């Protein structure tokens, strides 16, 4: 009997009994679905299990770590503004050359991971009405599962489907929409049908959240609630170029969330604060060790991939950040002529000299003792504990400000509203107290894009934004830029299958209904 790629691990759930042993779970292979569908108490544990799936090692690879991998390898590494300094051995994934390699693990990992979330969410959605328990609990749990499913299909659509502007109004290939526990062969829908299902799941989730009197616990930032459903809706609508819904749901998503203080902004982006809407759980007693997101990106991590190859911002983006903006201090940029002469321009390494000395002095608490120093290296993300402990943000209020601003630019006639959103984000938050904005029209849209790149740098948006904007990725070497020569390339939007990952061969081999659909 054939098995689909994402069912190879079975339909079981990862369970945990309470927050204290969030990561202490029953093995999937030993848990039958029937054990879980009896009551809402088990269903709540199942939701907790799906949260756990977002921070887990997969496919026997150190790097496949749940949601963190999507942000790191698919959002940051191949982007326009992010560099993993001197990591030339990874130039293929950094330069986006794997999109049409349907046997590569890089191609099938997101497919495997997100369908794993989907099939577990489906088991809750199709069984929730038959469970014993309070109706309000059923509504809340079903809404959470629907939000997981919508989020997963949306994230996959960004990878395995063409950008909306190239889709002929959604008539291009979408995804196989599995909405129950069937393992029958299933062809792909259109992209329009995929978005219609995402919208339907979110509409149903919002209605169910509102019908419930339940809320997630105060210390729970990792499971979905109404604000998360709104945030997913806003991001999906923006990518679909549905400007009105993007603006509407972005405003709803950030209600009740205040922009973080500058102190919080410089605290390492490793713990929820007033701005975080949804995150992936991470704690010292429940760590992925060298496998997690922060073990690849934390400036103070003891992991060799961080110590030897720190993450860095592009010089071109950094140079556009105003002198009065506190965010400039998140990166090590040369401030004097002496510092500018104290690093190797071919790869950015500073082994001694003024830039090296300032890094060791000013950023001592954000560096591991044996970390190498590179120009423009980042100090935005730090580990909370070694080697890679930290909560990973999925959505925060700042993104919603920028989403609403971009959508209103595209709607037209709302320049004053967009200007106010930018002022609130930058000046009102204290990130740049002197920020003002009087730009209009196309210049205002470019301003929104610029601050999206600055504000959300390193959080997994880079490549995804450039894809949906249909803008080329252009990386330059010294002196115009700061990229290593192996990364200093131009990627045109029409190249590499229009930046669309092909359907994995592992899936197409099992699902004959996808024959001929794995590539366009």
Short mmCIF file of C-alpha atoms in Angstrom, two decimals:
data_model
loop_
_atom_site.label_atom_id
_atom_site.label_comp_id
_atom_site.label_asym_id
_atom_site.label_seq_id
_atom_site.Cartn_x
_atom_site.Cartn_y
_atom_site.Cartn_z
CA UNK A 1 0.00 0.00 0.00
CA UNK A 2 1.34 3.43 -0.93
CA UNK A 3 2.05 6.00 1.72
CA UNK A 4 2.21 9.70 1.12
CA UNK A 5 5.38 11.50 2.12
CA UNK A 6 3.79 13.32 5.02
CA UNK A 7 2.06 10.22 6.45
CA UNK A 8 5.22 8.18 6.79
CA UNK A 9 5.33 8.99 10.50
CA UNK A 10 1.68 8.11 11.02
CA UNK A 11 -1.35 10.05 12.18
CA UNK A 12 -0.57 9.98 15.88
CA UNK A 13 -0.08 13.06 18.03
CA UNK A 14 2.68 14.18 20.28
CA UNK A 15 1.18 14.64 23.73
CA UNK A 16 2.21 16.57 26.79
CA UNK A 17 0.37 16.84 30.05
CA UNK A 18 1.12 20.40 31.14
CA UNK A 19 3.32 23.40 30.51
CA UNK A 20 6.05 22.14 32.83
CA UNK A 21 6.66 19.03 30.75
CA UNK A 22 5.68 20.55 27.43
CA UNK A 23 8.34 18.54 25.58
CA UNK A 24 7.81 15.24 27.42
CA UNK A 25 5.77 13.46 24.79
CA UNK A 26 4.49 10.06 23.86
CA UNK A 27 6.07 8.68 20.68
CA UNK A 28 3.90 9.21 17.63
CA UNK A 29 4.17 5.58 16.58
CA UNK A 30 2.65 4.33 19.82
CA UNK A 31 -0.35 6.66 19.92
CA UNK A 32 -3.54 5.65 18.16
CA UNK A 33 -5.92 8.32 16.92
CA UNK A 34 -8.76 6.67 18.79
CA UNK A 35 -7.03 7.33 22.08
CA UNK A 36 -7.30 11.02 21.46
CA UNK A 37 -10.77 11.64 20.07
CA UNK A 38 -12.70 10.68 23.18
CA UNK A 39 -12.76 14.05 24.96
CA UNK A 40 -11.64 17.65 24.83
CA UNK A 41 -8.97 17.13 27.47
CA UNK A 42 -7.12 14.83 25.08
CA UNK A 43 -7.81 17.23 22.23
CA UNK A 44 -6.14 20.05 24.18
CA UNK A 45 -3.10 17.84 24.62
CA UNK A 46 -3.18 17.18 20.88
CA UNK A 47 -3.09 20.92 20.17
CA UNK A 48 -0.12 21.14 22.51
CA UNK A 49 1.42 18.33 20.49
CA UNK A 50 1.05 20.27 17.25
CA UNK A 51 2.79 23.20 18.92
CA UNK A 52 5.55 20.74 19.78
CA UNK A 53 5.82 19.68 16.13
CA UNK A 54 6.90 23.23 15.31
CA UNK A 55 10.13 22.75 17.27
CA UNK A 56 11.36 19.26 16.58
CA UNK A 57 14.16 17.60 14.63
CA UNK A 58 13.09 15.92 11.38
CA UNK A 59 14.37 13.60 8.67
CA UNK A 60 17.50 12.72 10.61
CA UNK A 61 19.08 16.09 9.88
CA UNK A 62 20.50 18.51 12.43
CA UNK A 63 19.24 21.46 10.42
CA UNK A 64 15.60 20.40 10.00
CA UNK A 65 14.21 21.84 13.23
CA UNK A 66 10.56 22.68 12.58
CA UNK A 67 9.54 26.28 11.94
CA UNK A 68 13.03 27.62 12.55
CA UNK A 69 14.31 25.89 9.43
CA UNK A 70 11.70 27.62 7.28
CA UNK A 71 12.78 31.01 8.59
CA UNK A 72 16.50 30.28 8.34
CA UNK A 73 17.05 28.25 5.18
CA UNK A 74 14.06 29.42 3.13
CA UNK A 75 13.47 32.98 4.33
CA UNK A 76 16.83 34.37 5.49
CA UNK A 77 19.68 32.57 3.72
CA UNK A 78 18.50 33.08 0.11
CA UNK A 79 17.30 36.66 0.69
CA UNK A 80 18.58 40.05 -0.40
CA UNK A 81 19.54 41.58 2.95
CA UNK A 82 20.89 38.65 4.97
CA UNK A 83 24.29 36.96 4.85
CA UNK A 84 25.69 33.96 6.70
CA UNK A 85 29.21 35.36 6.71
CA UNK A 86 31.78 33.29 4.82
CA UNK A 87 29.59 30.14 4.78
CA UNK A 88 30.57 29.41 1.19
CA UNK A 89 29.91 25.69 1.50
CA UNK A 90 26.21 26.55 1.59
CA UNK A 91 26.26 28.76 -1.48
CA UNK A 92 23.82 26.51 -3.34
CA UNK A 93 20.98 26.98 -0.86
CA UNK A 94 21.98 30.62 -0.27
CA UNK A 95 21.93 31.32 -4.01
CA UNK A 96 18.61 29.55 -4.59
CA UNK A 97 19.72 26.77 -6.92
CA UNK A 98 17.61 23.92 -5.48
CA UNK A 99 14.11 24.95 -6.57
CA UNK A 100 13.93 22.39 -9.38
CA UNK A 101 15.76 19.53 -7.67
CA UNK A 102 12.79 17.38 -6.75
CA UNK A 103 14.90 14.71 -5.02
CA UNK A 104 16.68 17.14 -2.70
CA UNK A 105 15.85 17.08 1.00
CA UNK A 106 15.67 20.88 0.80
CA UNK A 107 12.79 20.49 -1.64
CA UNK A 108 10.75 18.00 0.33
CA UNK A 109 11.40 19.18 3.89
CA UNK A 110 8.76 21.96 3.95
CA UNK A 111 6.28 19.61 2.26
CA UNK A 112 6.88 16.92 4.87
CA UNK A 113 6.82 19.37 7.79
CA UNK A 114 3.69 21.35 6.92
CA UNK A 115 1.62 18.37 5.86
CA UNK A 116 2.61 16.79 9.17
CA UNK A 117 0.98 19.77 10.91
CA UNK A 118 -2.00 19.56 8.57
CA UNK A 119 -2.81 15.87 9.07
CA UNK A 120 -2.61 16.27 12.84
CA UNK A 121 -4.89 19.31 12.67
CA UNK A 122 -7.28 17.36 10.43
CA UNK A 123 -7.62 14.60 13.01
CA UNK A 124 -8.93 17.18 15.48
CA UNK A 125 -11.15 19.02 12.99
CA UNK A 126 -12.96 15.91 11.74
CA UNK A 127 -13.43 14.38 15.19
CA UNK A 128 -14.07 17.33 17.48
CA UNK A 129 -17.88 17.21 17.27
CA UNK A 130 -17.92 13.59 18.49
CA UNK A 131 -15.77 14.30 21.53
CA UNK A 132 -17.19 14.65 25.01
CA UNK A 133 -16.65 18.02 26.60
CA UNK A 134 -17.95 21.54 26.95
CA UNK A 135 -19.08 23.14 23.70
CA UNK A 136 -17.02 26.28 24.28
CA UNK A 137 -13.91 24.11 24.64
CA UNK A 138 -14.75 22.32 21.40
CA UNK A 139 -15.08 25.65 19.62
CA UNK A 140 -11.74 26.91 20.90
CA UNK A 141 -9.86 23.70 20.09
CA UNK A 142 -11.39 23.44 16.62
CA UNK A 143 -10.48 27.07 15.95
CA UNK A 144 -6.88 26.38 16.93
CA UNK A 145 -6.67 23.37 14.62
CA UNK A 146 -8.18 25.34 11.74
CA UNK A 147 -5.64 28.11 12.30
CA UNK A 148 -2.79 25.60 12.18
CA UNK A 149 -4.13 24.17 8.92
CA UNK A 150 -4.61 27.58 7.30
CA UNK A 151 -1.14 28.70 8.35
CA UNK A 152 0.46 25.53 7.00
CA UNK A 153 -1.24 25.71 3.61
CA UNK A 154 -0.36 29.38 3.32
CA UNK A 155 3.32 28.82 4.13
CA UNK A 156 3.48 25.98 1.62
CA UNK A 157 1.84 28.09 -1.06
CA UNK A 158 4.64 30.63 -0.82
CA UNK A 159 7.18 27.91 -1.52
CA UNK A 160 5.49 25.50 -3.94
CA UNK A 161 3.24 27.89 -5.89
CA UNK A 162 3.91 30.83 -8.18
CA UNK A 163 3.57 34.34 -6.81
CA UNK A 164 0.02 35.66 -7.16
CA UNK A 165 0.93 38.23 -9.80
CA UNK A 166 2.20 35.40 -12.04
CA UNK A 167 -0.71 33.04 -11.36
CA UNK A 168 -3.22 34.37 -13.92
CA UNK A 169 -5.56 35.38 -11.11
CA UNK A 170 -4.99 32.14 -9.25
CA UNK A 171 -5.45 29.68 -12.13
CA UNK A 172 -1.91 28.31 -11.79
CA UNK A 173 -1.11 25.20 -9.78
CA UNK A 174 -1.92 25.23 -6.09
CA UNK A 175 -1.62 22.42 -3.54
CA UNK A 176 -3.32 19.10 -2.80
CA UNK A 177 -5.94 20.12 -0.23
CA UNK A 178 -6.27 17.32 2.29
CA UNK A 179 -9.11 18.21 4.64
CA UNK A 180 -9.75 14.84 6.29
CA UNK A 181 -7.81 11.69 7.21
CA UNK A 182 -7.99 10.10 3.78
CA UNK A 183 -4.74 8.93 2.18
CA UNK A 184 -6.22 8.54 -1.29
CA UNK A 185 -4.41 9.98 -4.27
CA UNK A 186 -5.28 13.63 -4.68
CA UNK A 187 -4.37 16.13 -7.42
CA UNK A 188 -3.34 19.68 -6.73
CA UNK A 189 -5.95 22.40 -6.62
CA UNK A 190 -5.46 25.76 -8.29
CA UNK A 191 -3.79 28.55 -6.37
CA UNK A 192 -7.14 30.36 -6.16
CA UNK A 193 -8.74 27.25 -4.65
CA UNK A 194 -5.84 26.98 -2.19
CA UNK A 195 -6.37 30.54 -1.00
CA UNK A 196 -10.12 30.01 -0.87
CA UNK A 197 -9.54 27.10 1.53
CA UNK A 198 -7.11 29.16 3.62
CA UNK A 199 -9.70 31.92 3.87
CA UNK A 200 -12.48 29.44 4.69
CA UNK A 201 -10.43 27.86 7.48
CA UNK A 202 -9.65 31.27 8.93
CA UNK A 203 -13.26 32.47 8.67
CA UNK A 204 -14.37 29.31 10.45
CA UNK A 205 -11.61 29.67 13.04
CA UNK A 206 -12.53 33.29 13.76
CA UNK A 207 -16.19 32.38 14.16
CA UNK A 208 -15.32 29.49 16.49
CA UNK A 209 -12.93 31.59 18.58
CA UNK A 210 -15.65 34.20 19.00
CA UNK A 211 -18.24 31.55 19.90
CA UNK A 212 -15.97 30.25 22.64
CA UNK A 213 -15.50 31.91 26.01
CA UNK A 214 -11.99 30.47 26.22
CA UNK A 215 -8.62 32.19 25.94
CA UNK A 216 -5.11 30.83 25.94
CA UNK A 217 -3.29 31.08 29.27
CA UNK A 218 -1.42 34.28 30.06
CA UNK A 219 1.95 32.52 29.79
CA UNK A 220 1.00 30.74 26.55
CA UNK A 221 2.28 32.55 23.47
CA UNK A 222 2.87 29.39 21.45
CA UNK A 223 -0.68 28.13 20.73
CA UNK A 224 -3.09 29.94 18.36
CA UNK A 225 -5.85 32.27 19.50
CA UNK A 226 -8.11 34.83 17.78
CA UNK A 227 -5.30 37.33 17.27
CA UNK A 228 -3.20 34.62 15.59
CA UNK A 229 -6.03 33.80 13.17
CA UNK A 230 -6.27 37.50 12.31
CA UNK A 231 -2.49 37.70 11.81
CA UNK A 232 -2.41 34.66 9.50
CA UNK A 233 -5.29 36.18 7.54
CA UNK A 234 -3.42 39.48 7.17
CA UNK A 235 -0.20 37.85 5.94
CA UNK A 236 -2.03 35.54 3.56
CA UNK A 237 -4.15 38.37 2.14
CA UNK A 238 -1.07 40.54 1.62
CA UNK A 239 0.65 37.76 -0.32
CA UNK A 240 -2.51 37.19 -2.38
CA UNK A 241 -2.65 40.95 -3.11
CA UNK A 242 -6.02 41.17 -1.38
CA UNK A 243 -5.27 44.60 -0.02
CA UNK A 244 -8.54 45.35 1.77
CA UNK A 245 -8.48 42.14 3.81
CA UNK A 246 -4.78 42.52 4.53
CA UNK A 247 -5.30 46.00 5.99
CA UNK A 248 -8.41 44.99 7.92
CA UNK A 249 -7.01 41.88 9.56
CA UNK A 250 -3.63 43.43 10.29
CA UNK A 251 -5.36 46.12 12.33
CA UNK A 252 -7.43 43.51 14.16
CA UNK A 253 -4.41 41.28 14.84
CA UNK A 254 -2.42 43.97 16.66
CA UNK A 255 -5.24 45.05 18.95
CA UNK A 256 -4.10 44.59 22.53
CA UNK A 257 -0.42 44.29 21.55
CA UNK A 258 1.83 47.28 22.18
CA UNK A 259 5.11 47.85 20.37
CA UNK A 260 8.03 46.68 22.45
CA UNK A 261 10.36 49.08 24.24
CA UNK A 262 13.90 49.67 23.05
CA UNK A 263 15.12 47.64 26.02
CA UNK A 264 13.05 44.68 24.86
CA UNK A 265 14.22 45.24 21.29
CA UNK A 266 17.83 44.78 22.39
CA UNK A 267 17.17 41.83 24.71
CA UNK A 268 17.81 39.15 22.08
CA UNK A 269 14.46 38.42 20.43
CA UNK A 270 14.34 35.15 22.37
CA UNK A 271 11.33 35.64 24.70
CA UNK A 272 7.76 36.88 24.23
CA UNK A 273 6.99 40.47 25.17
CA UNK A 274 4.11 42.94 24.75
CA UNK A 275 4.46 42.86 20.95
CA UNK A 276 4.58 39.12 20.27
CA UNK A 277 1.36 37.65 18.89
CA UNK A 278 2.50 34.06 18.30
CA UNK A 279 5.78 32.22 18.80
CA UNK A 280 7.36 28.78 18.85
CA UNK A 281 8.12 27.49 22.33
CA UNK A 282 11.69 27.18 23.57
CA UNK A 283 13.13 26.64 27.06
CA UNK A 284 16.33 25.44 28.69
CA UNK A 285 14.82 22.18 29.91
CA UNK A 286 13.24 21.49 26.52
CA UNK A 287 15.97 22.34 24.08
CA UNK A 288 16.94 21.17 20.60
CA UNK A 289 20.57 21.81 21.53
CA UNK A 290 22.52 22.42 18.30
CA UNK A 291 19.45 21.81 16.14
CA UNK A 292 17.33 24.89 16.86
CA UNK A 293 16.95 28.28 15.16
CA UNK A 294 19.11 30.12 17.68
CA UNK A 295 21.94 27.62 17.27
CA UNK A 296 22.13 28.88 13.68
CA UNK A 297 21.51 32.56 14.27
CA UNK A 298 22.30 33.58 17.88
CA UNK A 299 25.32 35.88 17.99
CA UNK A 300 26.33 34.49 21.40
CA UNK A 301 25.69 30.83 20.63
CA UNK A 302 28.44 28.31 21.31
CA UNK A 303 27.46 26.43 18.13
CA UNK A 304 30.29 26.42 15.60
CA UNK A 305 28.02 27.58 12.77
CA UNK A 306 27.40 30.76 14.80
CA UNK A 307 30.89 31.22 16.20
CA UNK A 308 32.59 30.78 12.82
CA UNK A 309 29.91 32.09 10.48
CA UNK A 310 27.90 34.87 12.12
CA UNK A 311 24.79 36.30 10.48
CA UNK A 312 25.11 39.78 9.00
CA UNK A 313 23.03 42.52 7.40
CA UNK A 314 23.87 43.80 3.93
CA UNK A 315 25.82 47.05 3.82
CA UNK A 316 23.35 48.51 1.35
CA UNK A 317 20.41 48.05 3.71
CA UNK A 318 22.36 49.15 6.76
CA UNK A 319 23.43 52.37 5.07
CA UNK A 320 19.75 53.31 4.60
CA UNK A 321 19.03 53.24 8.36
CA UNK A 322 19.05 56.82 9.70
CA UNK A 323 21.74 57.85 12.18
CA UNK A 324 19.02 58.64 14.73
CA UNK A 325 17.60 55.10 14.60
CA UNK A 326 18.57 52.88 17.55
CA UNK A 327 18.28 49.79 15.36
CA UNK A 328 21.65 50.65 13.80
CA UNK A 329 23.28 49.34 16.98
CA UNK A 330 21.99 45.83 16.29
CA UNK A 331 24.79 45.38 13.75
CA UNK A 332 28.56 45.89 13.74
CA UNK A 333 29.16 48.46 11.02
CA UNK A 334 32.41 50.43 10.66
CA UNK A 335 32.03 53.88 12.21
CA UNK A 336 35.46 55.33 11.50
CA UNK A 337 38.03 55.19 8.72
CA UNK A 338 40.25 53.16 11.00
CA UNK A 339 37.50 50.58 11.55
CA UNK A 340 36.77 50.49 7.83
CA UNK A 341 40.37 49.48 7.22
CA UNK A 342 40.48 46.80 9.92
CA UNK A 343 38.60 43.98 8.21
CA UNK A 344 39.20 41.87 5.11
CA UNK A 345 36.91 43.23 2.42
CA UNK A 346 36.79 39.95 0.47
CA UNK A 347 34.95 38.08 3.22
CA UNK A 348 34.32 40.65 6.00
CA UNK A 349 36.53 39.02 8.64
CA UNK A 350 38.08 41.27 11.31
CA UNK A 351 40.81 39.36 13.16
CA UNK A 352 42.29 42.38 14.90
CA UNK A 353 42.17 46.14 14.82
CA UNK A 354 39.63 48.83 15.63
CA UNK A 355 36.46 47.04 14.48
CA UNK A 356 37.48 43.84 16.26
CA UNK A 357 38.28 45.74 19.47
CA UNK A 358 34.94 47.58 19.46
CA UNK A 359 33.03 44.36 18.91
CA UNK A 360 34.71 42.70 21.87
CA UNK A 361 34.20 45.75 24.07
CA UNK A 362 30.69 46.94 23.18
CA UNK A 363 29.08 43.59 22.43
CA UNK A 364 30.83 41.34 24.94
CA UNK A 365 27.51 40.20 26.42
CA UNK A 366 26.23 39.27 22.94
CA UNK A 367 29.28 37.31 21.80
CA UNK A 368 30.57 33.86 22.66
CA UNK A 369 34.17 34.02 23.86
CA UNK A 370 35.59 32.34 20.75
CA UNK A 371 33.26 33.94 18.20
CA UNK A 372 34.87 35.29 15.04
CA UNK A 373 34.20 38.92 14.17
CA UNK A 374 32.82 40.03 10.80
CA UNK A 375 31.70 43.40 9.54
CA UNK A 376 27.95 44.03 9.69
CA UNK A 377 27.43 40.97 11.92
CA UNK A 378 24.17 40.93 13.86
CA UNK A 379 23.35 41.18 17.57
CA UNK A 380 19.57 41.18 17.16
CA UNK A 381 19.14 37.46 17.93
CA UNK A 382 20.90 35.96 20.94
CA UNK A 383 20.42 32.69 22.77
CA UNK A 384 18.71 32.67 26.15
CA UNK A 385 20.77 29.63 27.10
CA UNK A 386 23.39 27.54 25.33
CA UNK A 387 23.71 26.36 22.71
CA UNK A 388 20.47 27.46 21.02
CA UNK A 389 17.67 28.08 23.51
CA UNK A 390 15.03 30.69 22.77
CA UNK A 391 11.40 31.28 21.88
CA UNK A 392 11.04 31.93 18.15
CA UNK A 393 8.68 34.68 17.04
CA UNK A 394 6.13 33.98 14.29
CA UNK A 395 4.03 37.14 14.36
CA UNK A 396 4.38 40.45 16.15
CA UNK A 397 2.60 43.77 16.10
CA UNK A 398 5.28 45.56 14.07
CA UNK A 399 4.64 43.24 11.13
CA UNK A 400 0.95 44.10 11.32
CA UNK A 401 1.70 47.85 11.21
CA UNK A 402 3.80 47.29 8.09
CA UNK A 403 1.25 44.96 6.52
CA UNK A 404 -1.53 47.47 7.01
CA UNK A 405 0.69 50.24 5.65
CA UNK A 406 1.66 48.31 2.52
CA UNK A 407 -1.91 47.24 1.83
CA UNK A 408 -3.18 50.81 2.20
CA UNK A 409 -0.48 52.03 -0.19
CA UNK A 410 -1.81 49.59 -2.77
CA UNK A 411 -5.42 50.58 -2.11
CA UNK A 412 -4.55 54.20 -2.91
CA UNK A 413 -5.84 57.43 -1.48
CA UNK A 414 -4.64 56.60 2.03
CA UNK A 415 -1.22 58.27 2.15
CA UNK A 416 -1.93 60.08 5.42
CA UNK A 417 -2.97 56.84 7.12
CA UNK A 418 0.19 55.11 5.89
CA UNK A 419 2.37 57.98 7.08
CA UNK A 420 0.74 57.77 10.52
CA UNK A 421 1.39 54.03 10.71
CA UNK A 422 5.07 54.52 9.89
CA UNK A 423 5.41 57.32 12.42
CA UNK A 424 3.74 55.18 15.09
CA UNK A 425 6.05 52.26 14.35
CA UNK A 426 9.28 54.24 14.24
CA UNK A 427 8.88 57.40 16.31
CA UNK A 428 6.05 56.35 18.61
CA UNK A 429 7.91 53.21 19.66
CA UNK A 430 11.14 55.08 20.32
CA UNK A 431 13.08 53.19 17.66
CA UNK A 432 13.73 56.53 15.96
CA UNK A 433 12.24 59.45 17.94
CA UNK A 434 13.06 61.86 15.11
CA UNK A 435 11.32 59.90 12.37
CA UNK A 436 8.82 61.76 10.23
CA UNK A 437 7.23 60.91 6.91
CA UNK A 438 5.79 63.17 4.22
CA UNK A 439 6.31 60.85 1.27
CA UNK A 440 3.42 59.98 -1.02
CA UNK A 441 2.54 57.60 -3.84
CA UNK A 442 5.29 55.31 -5.13
CA UNK A 443 7.88 56.91 -2.84
CA UNK A 444 5.71 56.10 0.18
CA UNK A 445 5.41 52.46 -0.88
CA UNK A 446 9.19 52.25 -1.15
CA UNK A 447 9.43 53.73 2.35
CA UNK A 448 7.13 51.01 3.68
CA UNK A 449 9.19 48.32 1.97
CA UNK A 450 12.41 49.78 3.35
CA UNK A 451 11.16 49.78 6.92
CA UNK A 452 9.77 46.30 6.51
CA UNK A 453 13.25 45.15 5.53
CA UNK A 454 14.82 46.97 8.50
CA UNK A 455 12.25 46.08 11.15
CA UNK A 456 11.80 42.41 10.24
CA UNK A 457 15.41 41.66 9.30
CA UNK A 458 16.52 38.15 10.25
CA UNK A 459 12.99 36.97 11.10
CA UNK A 460 12.47 34.90 7.97
CA UNK A 461 10.75 37.41 5.65
CA UNK A 462 13.55 38.39 3.29
CA UNK A 463 13.19 35.91 0.41
CA UNK A 464 9.41 35.61 0.80
CA UNK A 465 8.95 39.37 0.51
CA UNK A 466 11.18 39.67 -2.53
CA UNK A 467 9.30 36.84 -4.20
CA UNK A 468 5.85 38.37 -3.70
CA UNK A 469 7.16 41.86 -4.63
CA UNK A 470 8.59 40.33 -7.80
CA UNK A 471 11.80 42.22 -7.23
CA UNK A 472 15.25 40.89 -8.14
CA UNK A 473 17.65 39.94 -5.41
CA UNK A 474 20.83 41.92 -6.01
CA UNK A 475 23.84 41.32 -3.78
CA UNK A 476 27.08 43.25 -4.21
CA UNK A 477 30.65 42.91 -3.05
CA UNK A 478 32.83 45.58 -1.47
CA UNK A 479 32.83 48.57 -1.78
CA UNK A 480 29.19 48.95 -2.93
CA UNK A 481 28.05 46.03 -0.79
CA UNK A 482 29.34 43.60 1.80
CA UNK A 483 28.62 40.14 0.37
CA UNK A 484 31.21 37.45 -0.16
CA UNK A 485 31.90 37.06 -3.88
CA UNK A 486 30.21 33.63 -3.94
CA UNK A 487 26.96 35.19 -2.69
CA UNK A 488 27.16 38.41 -4.72
CA UNK A 489 24.75 37.44 -7.47
CA UNK A 490 21.58 38.76 -9.08
CA UNK A 491 18.46 36.56 -9.02
CA UNK A 492 15.81 37.69 -11.46
CA UNK A 493 12.15 37.01 -10.55
CA UNK A 494 11.69 34.97 -13.73
CA UNK A 495 14.57 32.63 -12.89
CA UNK A 496 14.64 29.31 -11.05
CA UNK A 497 11.09 28.32 -11.98
CA UNK A 498 9.88 31.79 -10.91
CA UNK A 499 11.33 31.07 -7.46
CA UNK A 500 8.87 28.17 -7.08
CA UNK A 501 9.95 24.92 -5.47
CA UNK A 502 8.81 21.88 -7.45
CA UNK A 503 6.65 19.17 -5.89
CA UNK A 504 8.94 16.59 -4.23
CA UNK A 505 9.57 13.38 -6.12
CA UNK A 506 9.00 11.44 -2.90
CA UNK A 507 5.40 12.71 -2.89
CA UNK A 508 4.74 12.33 -6.60
CA UNK A 509 6.03 8.75 -6.55
CA UNK A 510 3.37 7.89 -3.97
CA UNK A 511 0.57 10.06 -5.26
CA UNK A 512 -0.07 9.28 -8.93
CA UNK A 513 -2.69 12.03 -9.09
CA UNK A 514 0.20 14.51 -9.02
CA UNK A 515 1.81 13.01 -12.11
CA UNK A 516 2.91 15.86 -14.35
CA UNK A 517 2.11 18.48 -11.70
CA UNK A 518 5.39 18.49 -9.85
CA UNK A 519 6.84 21.13 -12.14
CA UNK A 520 5.58 24.05 -14.19
#
